[in-house]
PDB file of C-alpha atoms in Angstrom:
ATOM      1  CA  UNK R   1     188.764-123.875-107.651  1.00 70.00           C
ATOM      2  CA  UNK R   2     188.249-127.547-106.422  1.00 78.00           C
ATOM      3  CA  UNK R   3     183.886-126.949-106.139  1.00 77.00           C
ATOM      4  CA  UNK R   4     184.325-124.975-109.790  1.00 77.00           C
ATOM      5  CA  UNK R   5     185.352-128.307-110.281  1.00 82.00           C
ATOM      6  CA  UNK R   6     183.058-130.988-108.673  1.00 83.00           C
ATOM      7  CA  UNK R   7     180.182-128.532-109.095  1.00 82.00           C
ATOM      8  CA  UNK R   8     181.196-129.062-113.536  1.00 80.00           C
ATOM      9  CA  UNK R   9     182.312-132.563-113.431  1.00 86.00           C
ATOM     10  CA  UNK R  10     177.448-132.402-111.605  1.00 87.00           C
ATOM     11  CA  UNK R  11     176.788-130.725-114.411  1.00 83.00           C
ATOM     12  CA  UNK R  12     178.423-132.776-117.198  1.00 81.00           C
ATOM     13  CA  UNK R  13     177.341-135.584-115.532  1.00 86.00           C
ATOM     14  CA  UNK R  14     173.723-134.157-115.004  1.00 86.00           C
ATOM     15  CA  UNK R  15     174.040-133.270-118.792  1.00 81.00           C
ATOM     16  CA  UNK R  16     174.062-135.957-120.285  1.00 81.00           C
ATOM     17  CA  UNK R  17     171.581-138.244-118.018  1.00 84.00           C
ATOM     18  CA  UNK R  18     168.994-135.418-119.517  1.00 82.00           C
ATOM     19  CA  UNK R  19     170.435-135.818-123.168  1.00 77.00           C
ATOM     20  CA  UNK R  20     170.362-139.373-123.052  1.00 77.00           C
ATOM     21  CA  UNK R  21     166.957-138.946-123.001  1.00 70.00           C
ATOM     22  CA  UNK R  22     166.732-136.286-126.047  1.00 64.00           C
ATOM     23  CA  UNK R  23     169.078-138.668-128.546  1.00 64.00           C
ATOM     24  CA  UNK R  24     167.204-141.802-127.356  1.00 65.00           C
ATOM     25  CA  UNK R  25     163.947-140.447-128.803  1.00 66.00           C
ATOM     26  CA  UNK R  26     165.246-138.199-131.819  1.00 65.00           C
ATOM     27  CA  UNK R  27     168.566-140.586-132.854  1.00 70.00           C
ATOM     28  CA  UNK R  28     172.166-138.854-132.213  1.00 73.00           C
ATOM     29  CA  UNK R  29     171.959-135.589-133.493  1.00 76.00           C
ATOM     30  CA  UNK R  30     169.088-133.970-131.238  1.00 70.00           C
ATOM     31  CA  UNK R  31     171.245-134.909-128.574  1.00 68.00           C
ATOM     32  CA  UNK R  32     174.592-133.700-130.832  1.00 75.00           C
ATOM     33  CA  UNK R  33     172.484-130.294-131.650  1.00 76.00           C
ATOM     34  CA  UNK R  34     171.258-130.110-128.256  1.00 71.00           C
ATOM     35  CA  UNK R  35     174.997-130.467-126.630  1.00 71.00           C
ATOM     36  CA  UNK R  36     176.372-127.719-129.590  1.00 79.00           C
ATOM     37  CA  UNK R  37     173.821-125.015-128.607  1.00 77.00           C
ATOM     38  CA  UNK R  38     174.938-125.440-125.198  1.00 72.00           C
ATOM     39  CA  UNK R  39     179.029-125.102-125.071  1.00 76.00           C
ATOM     40  CA  UNK R  40     177.134-122.153-128.066  1.00 78.00           C
ATOM     41  CA  UNK R  41     175.302-121.087-125.066  1.00 75.00           C
ATOM     42  CA  UNK R  42     178.899-120.744-122.679  1.00 74.00           C
ATOM     43  CA  UNK R  43     181.056-119.799-125.116  1.00 78.00           C
ATOM     44  CA  UNK R  44     178.414-116.655-125.718  1.00 77.00           C
ATOM     45  CA  UNK R  45     177.937-116.367-121.804  1.00 76.00           C
ATOM     46  CA  UNK R  46     182.046-115.748-121.481  1.00 76.00           C
ATOM     47  CA  UNK R  47     182.558-113.619-124.572  1.00 80.00           C
ATOM     48  CA  UNK R  48     179.852-111.269-122.519  1.00 79.00           C
ATOM     49  CA  UNK R  49     180.811-110.830-119.646  1.00 79.00           C
ATOM     50  CA  UNK R  50     184.175-110.170-120.686  1.00 80.00           C
ATOM     51  CA  UNK R  51     182.453-107.582-123.350  1.00 81.00           C
ATOM     52  CA  UNK R  52     183.355-103.656-122.305  1.00 84.00           C
ATOM     53  CA  UNK R  53     179.909-102.327-122.114  1.00 84.00           C
ATOM     54  CA  UNK R  54     177.286-102.240-119.952  1.00 86.00           C
ATOM     55  CA  UNK R  55     174.682-104.837-119.353  1.00 84.00           C
ATOM     56  CA  UNK R  56     172.492-102.745-122.345  1.00 87.00           C
ATOM     57  CA  UNK R  57     174.749-102.107-124.876  1.00 87.00           C
ATOM     58  CA  UNK R  58     176.067-105.440-124.531  1.00 85.00           C
ATOM     59  CA  UNK R  59     172.661-106.992-125.704  1.00 85.00           C
ATOM     60  CA  UNK R  60     172.411-104.895-128.326  1.00 87.00           C
ATOM     61  CA  UNK R  61     175.578-104.930-129.292  1.00 85.00           C
ATOM     62  CA  UNK R  62     174.653-108.714-128.570  1.00 84.00           C
ATOM     63  CA  UNK R  63     171.890-109.434-130.570  1.00 84.00           C
ATOM     64  CA  UNK R  64     172.986-106.721-133.863  1.00 88.00           C
ATOM     65  CA  UNK R  65     176.146-108.653-134.321  1.00 86.00           C
ATOM     66  CA  UNK R  66     173.469-112.675-133.524  1.00 83.00           C
ATOM     67  CA  UNK R  67     171.445-111.253-136.730  1.00 84.00           C
ATOM     68  CA  UNK R  68     174.395-109.853-138.684  1.00 88.00           C
ATOM     69  CA  UNK R  69     175.608-113.544-138.511  1.00 85.00           C
ATOM     70  CA  UNK R  70     172.511-116.133-138.870  1.00 82.00           C
ATOM     71  CA  UNK R  71     170.679-113.737-141.793  1.00 82.00           C
ATOM     72  CA  UNK R  72     173.505-115.037-144.303  1.00 85.00           C
ATOM     73  CA  UNK R  73     172.406-119.223-143.115  1.00 81.00           C
ATOM     74  CA  UNK R  74     168.502-118.616-143.818  1.00 77.00           C
ATOM     75  CA  UNK R  75     169.205-117.867-147.527  1.00 80.00           C
ATOM     76  CA  UNK R  76     171.952-120.548-147.942  1.00 84.00           C
ATOM     77  CA  UNK R  77     169.798-122.676-146.000  1.00 79.00           C
ATOM     78  CA  UNK R  78     166.284-121.524-148.603  1.00 76.00           C
ATOM     79  CA  UNK R  79     164.422-121.268-146.009  1.00 69.00           C
ATOM     80  CA  UNK R  80     160.938-118.890-147.067  1.00 69.00           C
ATOM     81  CA  UNK R  81     158.971-117.498-145.407  1.00 64.00           C
ATOM     82  CA  UNK R  82     155.073-117.313-146.160  1.00 64.00           C
ATOM     83  CA  UNK R  83     153.185-118.419-142.884  1.00 62.00           C
ATOM     84  CA  UNK R  84     155.578-117.388-140.399  1.00 57.00           C
ATOM     85  CA  UNK R  85     153.831-113.760-140.652  1.00 62.00           C
ATOM     86  CA  UNK R  86     150.415-115.129-140.436  1.00 68.00           C
ATOM     87  CA  UNK R  87     148.930-111.936-138.092  1.00 71.00           C
ATOM     88  CA  UNK R  88     147.679-115.014-135.023  1.00 72.00           C
ATOM     89  CA  UNK R  89     152.384-116.472-135.861  1.00 75.00           C
ATOM     90  CA  UNK R  90     153.231-113.498-135.685  1.00 77.00           C
ATOM     91  CA  UNK R  91     151.772-112.290-132.744  1.00 82.00           C
ATOM     92  CA  UNK R  92     153.800-115.613-130.627  1.00 80.00           C
ATOM     93  CA  UNK R  93     157.123-114.721-132.437  1.00 80.00           C
ATOM     94  CA  UNK R  94     156.676-110.775-131.301  1.00 86.00           C
ATOM     95  CA  UNK R  95     155.822-112.808-127.806  1.00 88.00           C
ATOM     96  CA  UNK R  96     158.928-114.725-127.990  1.00 86.00           C
ATOM     97  CA  UNK R  97     161.316-111.889-129.473  1.00 86.00           C
ATOM     98  CA  UNK R  98     160.834-110.017-126.031  1.00 90.00           C
ATOM     99  CA  UNK R  99     161.140-112.429-123.658  1.00 89.00           C
ATOM    100  CA  UNK R 100     164.145-114.073-125.152  1.00 86.00           C
ATOM    101  CA  UNK R 101     165.540-110.151-125.534  1.00 87.00           C
ATOM    102  CA  UNK R 102     164.468-109.786-120.896  1.00 90.00           C
ATOM    103  CA  UNK R 103     166.112-113.397-120.731  1.00 85.00           C
ATOM    104  CA  UNK R 104     168.757-111.455-122.590  1.00 83.00           C
ATOM    105  CA  UNK R 105     169.379-108.017-120.842  1.00 87.00           C
ATOM    106  CA  UNK R 106     169.391-110.608-117.818  1.00 86.00           C
ATOM    107  CA  UNK R 107     171.698-112.854-118.254  1.00 81.00           C
ATOM    108  CA  UNK R 108     174.011-110.147-119.974  1.00 83.00           C
ATOM    109  CA  UNK R 109     173.473-108.177-116.019  1.00 86.00           C
ATOM    110  CA  UNK R 110     173.903-111.255-113.808  1.00 82.00           C
ATOM    111  CA  UNK R 111     177.204-111.539-116.014  1.00 79.00           C
ATOM    112  CA  UNK R 112     177.981-108.447-115.243  1.00 80.00           C
ATOM    113  CA  UNK R 113     177.664-108.799-111.593  1.00 82.00           C
ATOM    114  CA  UNK R 114     178.778-113.077-110.731  1.00 77.00           C
ATOM    115  CA  UNK R 115     182.230-114.472-111.453  1.00 73.00           C
ATOM    116  CA  UNK R 116     180.941-116.752-115.111  1.00 66.00           C
ATOM    117  CA  UNK R 117     182.363-119.759-113.977  1.00 66.00           C
ATOM    118  CA  UNK R 118     178.976-119.939-111.517  1.00 69.00           C
ATOM    119  CA  UNK R 119     177.052-118.007-114.574  1.00 70.00           C
ATOM    120  CA  UNK R 120     176.981-121.058-116.571  1.00 67.00           C
ATOM    121  CA  UNK R 121     176.859-123.163-114.044  1.00 67.00           C
ATOM    122  CA  UNK R 122     173.223-121.320-113.713  1.00 69.00           C
ATOM    123  CA  UNK R 123     173.280-121.479-116.760  1.00 72.00           C
ATOM    124  CA  UNK R 124     172.566-125.407-116.913  1.00 74.00           C
ATOM    125  CA  UNK R 125     168.984-124.258-115.152  1.00 78.00           C
ATOM    126  CA  UNK R 126     167.954-123.537-118.868  1.00 79.00           C
ATOM    127  CA  UNK R 127     167.323-127.711-119.355  1.00 81.00           C
ATOM    128  CA  UNK R 128     165.456-127.941-115.845  1.00 84.00           C
ATOM    129  CA  UNK R 129     162.701-125.121-116.507  1.00 86.00           C
ATOM    130  CA  UNK R 130     162.703-126.354-119.769  1.00 84.00           C
ATOM    131  CA  UNK R 131     162.191-129.709-118.447  1.00 85.00           C
ATOM    132  CA  UNK R 132     159.766-128.037-115.388  1.00 88.00           C
ATOM    133  CA  UNK R 133     157.207-126.412-119.330  1.00 89.00           C
ATOM    134  CA  UNK R 134     157.303-129.646-120.669  1.00 87.00           C
ATOM    135  CA  UNK R 135     155.716-131.192-118.331  1.00 90.00           C
ATOM    136  CA  UNK R 136     153.646-128.055-117.404  1.00 91.00           C
ATOM    137  CA  UNK R 137     152.304-127.051-121.079  1.00 88.00           C
ATOM    138  CA  UNK R 138     152.884-130.355-122.856  1.00 88.00           C
ATOM    139  CA  UNK R 139     151.442-133.230-120.661  1.00 88.00           C
ATOM    140  CA  UNK R 140     155.773-134.663-120.633  1.00 86.00           C
ATOM    141  CA  UNK R 141     157.141-137.159-118.883  1.00 87.00           C
ATOM    142  CA  UNK R 142     159.771-137.115-117.016  1.00 87.00           C
ATOM    143  CA  UNK R 143     162.058-140.689-116.925  1.00 87.00           C
ATOM    144  CA  UNK R 144     163.610-141.621-113.474  1.00 90.00           C
ATOM    145  CA  UNK R 145     167.091-140.614-115.519  1.00 88.00           C
ATOM    146  CA  UNK R 146     166.265-137.172-116.394  1.00 87.00           C
ATOM    147  CA  UNK R 147     165.000-136.636-113.385  1.00 90.00           C
ATOM    148  CA  UNK R 148     168.435-137.764-111.381  1.00 92.00           C
ATOM    149  CA  UNK R 149     169.715-135.477-115.136  1.00 89.00           C
ATOM    150  CA  UNK R 150     168.065-132.523-112.873  1.00 88.00           C
ATOM    151  CA  UNK R 151     168.689-133.184-108.768  1.00 91.00           C
ATOM    152  CA  UNK R 152     172.551-133.368-110.577  1.00 90.00           C
ATOM    153  CA  UNK R 153     172.543-130.224-112.332  1.00 86.00           C
ATOM    154  CA  UNK R 154     170.520-128.171-109.485  1.00 86.00           C
ATOM    155  CA  UNK R 155     173.795-129.808-107.472  1.00 87.00           C
ATOM    156  CA  UNK R 156     175.777-128.312-110.120  1.00 85.00           C
ATOM    157  CA  UNK R 157     174.744-124.771-108.922  1.00 80.00           C
ATOM    158  CA  UNK R 158     174.081-124.636-106.529  1.00 81.00           C
ATOM    159  CA  UNK R 159     177.911-126.403-105.039  1.00 80.00           C
ATOM    160  CA  UNK R 160     179.598-122.889-105.325  1.00 74.00           C
ATOM    161  CA  UNK R 161     177.429-121.705-103.505  1.00 73.00           C
ATOM    162  CA  UNK R 162     177.459-124.741-100.702  1.00 75.00           C
ATOM    163  CA  UNK R 163     181.162-124.162-100.087  1.00 67.00           C
ATOM    164  CA  UNK R 164     180.448-120.347 -99.791  1.00 69.00           C
ATOM    165  CA  UNK R 165     177.636-121.307 -96.765  1.00 71.00           C
ATOM    166  CA  UNK R 166     179.883-124.465 -95.270  1.00 72.00           C
ATOM    167  CA  UNK R 167     182.673-122.169 -95.036  1.00 71.00           C
ATOM    168  CA  UNK R 168     180.466-119.126 -93.068  1.00 69.00           C
ATOM    169  CA  UNK R 169     181.133-118.328 -89.728  1.00 59.00           C
ATOM    170  CA  UNK R 170     178.441-118.231 -87.315  1.00 61.00           C
ATOM    171  CA  UNK R 171     177.973-114.915 -86.194  1.00 59.00           C
ATOM    172  CA  UNK R 172     178.045-114.351 -82.495  1.00 49.00           C
ATOM    173  CA  UNK R 173     174.664-112.646 -81.539  1.00 48.00           C
ATOM    174  CA  UNK R 174     175.652-109.954 -79.861  1.00 49.00           C
TER     175      UNK R 174
END
């Protein structure tokens, strides 16, 4: 629908404004990596939406496929794990893994209930929460352009619902 395309436009502009800050700090590679990651997450959402399994089965299949595809790259890149397996670091890896698994399950569960296009717009909220957590945990300071980008992303996420809310007729009181 027209409203979804408007929402996508808001989302892309907002994402660009937020990523422009990343590109300024980390160069073109940082911005490109963030963009590729966003496209990958969007594709992941659409593929998971189309899987004919329950949310639990889809999550297990998705995580298994991710592990099978990524493990060879660890060896190709020559990564080593020596200090990753220290007990104090392992605790954080386990916490991250549990949080990530829960997030994956909830995304897939939500995808099974709503339209994939709307879900991908809501997926842009990852950028908003990332900025919020950066301020809270790392004392980052957001420039006005980034705040404007966050506002446009929130507007993109809200647009499909605003259209529905505006077109809804007030219920008569009996």
